[in-house]
Structure formats: structure tokens, C-alpha cells
Short mmCIF file of C-alpha atoms (C1' of nucleotides) in Angstrom, two decimals:
data_model
loop_
_atom_site.label_atom_id
_atom_site.label_comp_id
_atom_site.label_asym_id
_atom_site.label_seq_id
_atom_site.Cartn_x
_atom_site.Cartn_y
_atom_site.Cartn_z
CA UNK C 1 126.19 286.96 135.06
CA UNK C 2 129.47 285.33 134.19
CA UNK C 3 131.35 288.19 135.83
CA UNK C 4 129.17 287.88 138.90
CA UNK C 5 130.30 284.31 139.47
CA UNK C 6 133.91 285.21 138.76
CA UNK C 7 133.72 287.82 141.51
CA UNK C 8 132.10 285.38 143.93
CA UNK C 9 134.76 282.79 143.19
CA UNK C 10 137.47 285.37 143.70
CA UNK C 11 136.10 286.19 147.14
CA UNK C 12 136.00 282.50 148.01
CA UNK C 13 139.62 282.03 146.99
CA UNK C 14 140.62 284.93 149.22
CA UNK C 15 138.76 283.32 152.13
CA UNK C 16 140.49 280.00 151.45
CA UNK C 17 143.92 281.65 151.74
CA UNK C 18 143.17 282.61 155.32
CA UNK C 19 142.39 279.10 156.56
CA UNK C 20 144.60 277.70 159.28
CA UNK C 21 144.87 273.95 159.78
CA UNK C 22 146.10 273.83 163.36
CA UNK C 23 145.18 271.67 166.36
CA UNK C 24 142.66 272.98 168.88
CA UNK C 25 145.20 272.53 171.70
CA UNK C 26 142.81 273.25 174.57
CA UNK C 27 140.46 270.68 176.08
CA UNK C 28 137.05 270.90 174.43
CA UNK C 29 134.29 271.28 177.03
CA UNK C 30 131.67 273.17 175.02
CA UNK C 31 130.58 272.56 171.42
CA UNK C 32 128.33 274.97 169.53
CA UNK C 33 125.96 273.89 166.77
CA UNK C 34 124.23 276.32 164.40
CA UNK C 35 121.41 275.49 162.00
CA UNK C 36 118.93 277.37 159.81
CA UNK C 37 115.49 276.35 158.49
CA UNK C 38 113.81 278.11 155.58
CA UNK C 39 110.35 278.96 154.36
CA UNK C 40 110.37 281.08 151.27
CA UNK C 41 112.57 284.10 151.94
CA UNK C 42 112.29 283.66 155.70
CA UNK C 43 115.04 281.96 157.65
CA UNK C 44 114.87 280.70 161.22
CA UNK C 45 118.30 280.38 162.77
CA UNK C 46 119.34 278.79 166.02
CA UNK C 47 122.66 278.57 167.88
CA UNK C 48 123.08 275.99 170.64
CA UNK C 49 126.04 275.81 173.00
CA UNK C 50 126.30 272.34 174.48
CA UNK C 51 128.26 271.31 177.56
CA UNK C 52 130.01 268.06 176.71
CA UNK C 53 130.44 266.86 180.28
CA UNK C 54 127.03 267.88 181.66
CA UNK C 55 125.42 266.88 178.34
CA UNK C 56 123.23 269.97 178.60
CA UNK C 57 122.41 273.09 176.60
CA UNK C 58 124.02 276.09 178.31
CA UNK C 59 123.18 278.77 175.74
CA UNK C 60 120.50 279.18 173.10
CA UNK C 61 120.24 282.03 170.61
CA UNK C 62 117.45 282.09 168.03
CA UNK C 63 116.10 284.62 165.58
CA UNK C 64 114.12 285.08 162.40
CA UNK C 65 115.80 286.58 159.33
CA UNK C 66 114.90 287.67 155.85
CA UNK C 67 117.13 286.25 153.13
CA UNK C 68 117.65 287.58 149.62
CA UNK C 69 120.52 285.55 148.21
CA UNK C 70 119.25 282.35 146.51
CA UNK C 71 120.54 278.89 147.19
CA UNK C 72 123.28 278.05 144.72
CA UNK C 73 125.38 274.97 145.32
CA UNK C 74 129.00 276.02 146.13
CA UNK C 75 127.83 279.56 146.98
CA UNK C 76 126.04 278.68 150.22
CA UNK C 77 128.30 281.00 152.25
CA UNK C 78 126.71 284.03 150.61
CA UNK C 79 123.21 282.90 151.54
CA UNK C 80 123.68 281.45 155.01
CA UNK C 81 126.98 283.01 156.10
CA UNK C 82 125.49 286.37 157.18
CA UNK C 83 122.84 284.58 159.26
CA UNK C 84 125.44 282.53 161.11
CA UNK C 85 127.47 285.66 161.85
CA UNK C 86 124.46 287.52 163.27
CA UNK C 87 123.60 284.61 165.55
CA UNK C 88 127.23 284.41 166.61
CA UNK C 89 127.43 288.13 167.41
CA UNK C 90 124.37 287.81 169.65
CA UNK C 91 125.95 284.90 171.51
CA UNK C 92 128.58 284.69 174.23
CA UNK C 93 131.18 283.84 171.57
CA UNK C 94 133.01 281.48 173.91
CA UNK C 95 132.37 278.04 172.41
CA UNK C 96 135.44 275.81 172.17
CA UNK C 97 134.50 274.63 168.68
CA UNK C 98 131.66 275.32 166.21
CA UNK C 99 129.76 272.73 164.14
CA UNK C 100 128.23 274.11 160.95
CA UNK C 101 125.68 272.47 158.64
CA UNK C 102 127.57 272.35 155.36
CA UNK C 103 131.11 271.74 154.14
CA UNK C 104 134.40 273.22 155.19
CA UNK C 105 137.36 272.64 152.86
CA UNK C 106 135.58 269.89 150.89
CA UNK C 107 134.62 272.51 148.34
CA UNK C 108 135.80 273.29 144.79
CA UNK C 109 137.54 276.45 146.05
CA UNK C 110 138.12 275.30 149.62
CA UNK C 111 135.50 277.80 150.73
CA UNK C 112 132.54 276.03 152.27
CA UNK C 113 130.18 277.63 154.77
CA UNK C 114 132.09 276.31 157.79
CA UNK C 115 135.35 277.68 156.41
CA UNK C 116 133.79 281.09 155.76
CA UNK C 117 132.37 281.26 159.28
CA UNK C 118 135.67 280.12 160.81
CA UNK C 119 137.82 282.58 158.90
CA UNK C 120 135.56 285.56 159.63
CA UNK C 121 135.16 284.80 163.34
CA UNK C 122 138.54 283.24 164.02
CA UNK C 123 136.81 280.31 165.73
CA UNK C 124 137.58 276.61 165.47
CA UNK C 125 135.03 275.26 162.99
CA UNK C 126 133.99 271.89 161.54
CA UNK C 127 131.70 271.44 158.55
CA UNK C 128 129.11 268.64 158.74
CA UNK C 129 127.18 267.68 155.60
CA UNK C 130 124.89 264.88 154.44
CA UNK C 131 126.36 264.65 150.94
CA UNK C 132 129.48 265.63 149.08
CA UNK C 133 129.17 268.50 146.61
CA UNK C 134 128.39 267.04 143.21
CA UNK C 135 131.25 267.01 140.80
CA UNK C 136 133.85 267.39 143.53
CA UNK C 137 136.87 265.23 142.74
CA UNK C 138 137.16 263.78 146.21
CA UNK C 139 138.70 260.40 146.94
CA UNK C 140 137.72 258.25 149.87
CA UNK C 141 140.17 255.85 151.49
CA UNK C 142 138.79 254.09 154.53
CA UNK C 143 136.96 256.85 156.35
CA UNK C 144 139.23 259.66 155.18
CA UNK C 145 138.18 262.05 152.42
CA UNK C 146 140.95 263.45 150.22
CA UNK C 147 140.79 266.37 147.83
CA UNK C 148 143.82 266.80 145.59
CA UNK C 149 145.85 264.44 147.78
CA UNK C 150 145.03 266.49 150.85
CA UNK C 151 143.36 264.93 153.88
CA UNK C 152 140.50 267.38 154.44
CA UNK C 153 137.59 265.39 155.82
CA UNK C 154 136.34 262.20 157.42
CA UNK C 155 133.24 260.09 157.12
CA UNK C 156 131.36 260.34 160.40
CA UNK C 157 129.49 257.20 161.36
CA UNK C 158 127.47 257.72 164.55
CA UNK C 159 126.95 254.60 166.63
CA UNK C 160 123.72 252.72 165.93
CA UNK C 161 122.91 254.80 162.85
CA UNK C 162 122.87 253.66 159.24
CA UNK C 163 123.41 256.95 157.49
CA UNK C 164 126.82 258.56 157.57
CA UNK C 165 127.86 262.20 157.28
CA UNK C 166 130.83 264.02 155.82
CA UNK C 167 132.78 266.14 158.27
CA UNK C 168 135.51 268.45 157.04
CA UNK C 169 137.99 271.01 158.28
CA UNK C 170 136.42 274.44 158.57
CA UNK C 171 139.19 276.43 160.24
CA UNK C 172 141.77 275.94 163.00
CA UNK C 173 141.13 272.20 163.43
CA UNK C 174 142.81 268.96 162.35
CA UNK C 175 141.29 265.68 161.21
CA UNK C 176 142.13 264.30 164.65
CA UNK C 177 140.23 267.15 166.30
CA UNK C 178 137.19 266.39 164.14
CA UNK C 179 137.20 262.75 165.19
CA UNK C 180 137.52 263.63 168.88
CA UNK C 181 134.85 266.35 168.85
CA UNK C 182 132.30 264.29 166.93
CA UNK C 183 132.88 261.30 169.17
CA UNK C 184 132.06 263.51 172.17
CA UNK C 185 128.85 264.67 170.50
CA UNK C 186 127.64 261.22 169.39
CA UNK C 187 124.41 260.54 171.28
CA UNK C 188 123.25 257.80 168.93
CA UNK C 189 121.54 260.13 166.47
CA UNK C 190 122.49 260.92 162.89
CA UNK C 191 123.50 264.48 163.76
CA UNK C 192 126.05 265.43 166.45
CA UNK C 193 124.04 266.56 169.50
CA UNK C 194 124.55 270.36 169.28
CA UNK C 195 123.56 270.36 165.61
CA UNK C 196 120.61 268.06 166.24
CA UNK C 197 119.28 270.37 168.95
CA UNK C 198 119.82 273.50 166.82
CA UNK C 199 118.02 271.77 163.94
CA UNK C 200 115.04 270.78 166.09
CA UNK C 201 114.69 274.29 167.49
CA UNK C 202 114.96 276.05 164.13
CA UNK C 203 112.32 273.70 162.73
CA UNK C 204 110.09 274.40 165.72
CA UNK C 205 110.41 278.14 165.15
CA UNK C 206 109.40 277.71 161.52
CA UNK C 207 106.39 275.61 162.47
CA UNK C 208 105.17 278.00 165.17
CA UNK C 209 105.22 280.90 162.73
CA UNK C 210 101.88 279.58 161.46
CA UNK C 211 100.17 280.04 164.80
"C1'" DG I 1 113.32 270.22 127.81
"C1'" DC I 2 114.48 267.41 132.11
"C1'" DG I 3 116.70 266.34 136.39
"C1'" DA I 4 119.80 267.43 139.90
"C1'" DC I 5 121.89 270.56 143.44
"C1'" DA I 6 126.27 271.41 150.43
"C1'" DG I 7 121.43 274.17 152.64
"C1'" DA X 1 116.25 273.33 152.57
"C1'" DT X 2 110.86 272.55 151.70
"C1'" DC X 3 106.54 270.34 149.62
"C1'" DT X 4 103.94 265.82 151.78
"C1'" DT X 5 100.55 260.11 153.79
"C1'" DG X 6 101.04 256.35 154.80
"C1'" DT X 7 103.89 252.75 155.72
"C1'" DC X 8 107.82 249.51 156.64
"C1'" DG X 9 111.22 248.39 160.08
"C1'" DC X 10 113.89 248.55 164.43
#
DNA sequence: GCGACAG
DNA sequence: ATCTTGTCGC
């Protein structure tokens, strides 16, 4: 068991080495959100591509999966990563940036779900999470989240919403990019619009499975 | 043993 | 994440 975790950690460190912290450069016109809901070993995944200017969904991919890997905090990429990749491969793969439910570099080995997905696909990715990973030695100054003196995330406070979220660099984005992208997706709800829509749809799929 | 856990 | 009713507040 101990060796199993050592191997998993080793893989995560390799992933972390491949991260690029570079600006998006291009003008962001489409933002993709991906979310997964679970019931037992069934997973219902949904990918939503959202047009920022039209404020409309322009692509929707959804599918049911069977999952075997358990949920283990800090090892989420092994459970949910494969699902995200399958949804991505069935999509147009042309989103300007991808929002993932979970952390990016705000992770003990700099290998959160959003980082994994970004490194494997080469896409620009941002991790969005409700809470910081427990035990993580992160420091918060203003709305910036530091890990080992490195500026890796920001606290996202949607307008008119009490609860805040933690957004972090997944791959190929800067803190400035994260601020700009999330501001574009702020529709007054807790979650950025593409993620909110993906969440609603994946939940709906799960619910309808009973019928 | 008990509670907590990025989802 | 999911299991779950009513209830308080905007």
C-alpha cells in the first residue's frame, strides 16, 4: 500500500514538471466547464462550451461512466481525470480555456485535477474549488493564494454572492488570466457560468437515471 | 474508535 | 461528491 502511494506521487511529480505558466495571449471568446456527479460507482459527466459574448451554450457533451478508482483527497486526478479526458476527446476541442472542478497547482505536489487535464491535453486550464486541500501550507494575502512563496491561486468572489471559491493555475495560464476569465463568467452565481451549467446538467443526468 | 477529506 | 426536511433569509 505504501509503495502504491509512492508510485502515485511519483506520477504526480512528473506531471507537475510539465506545467507551463504562460499567458493565454489570444482573446478569450469561449470558456469550457466540465463537471461530474456521482452515484455509487456511476459517474455522470458533462462538458459545456460557453460563448462569452453571446452568453450562450454552443456545445454540450454528456455521458455516463463507470468508475473504479476511489475518492482519495490529493489523488482526485486518478479518479476523475480519465472521465474528463473522454469527454474532451468527444468534444470539438477548441475551447479557449477550460474550467475544472478541483485544484490546479494548489496541491501538495502541484498536481491537481486541473493541472493533470491541462498537461495531458495541452489546453489552458484553471482549477476552481470550494475549499483548500486540508493540510496544505498555503498563505493568503489579500485575495492571492501563495504556496511556498509562489503566487499560484486567487480567491474568487462572485458579485452578490457570500461564498468564495479558490481558483488556481492549472496549465498555460497566469493569475491575471484567471481573474479576467472568471470575471467574464461571473453571472451572479457562486460558480462561473460554464461550470454552473455543467454541474446542473450532470446532476440532471444522475436524477433521470431513476426514471 | 471518531471525525474529516479537492470531488 | 452523496445521503436528506424543513426552514430561515434575501
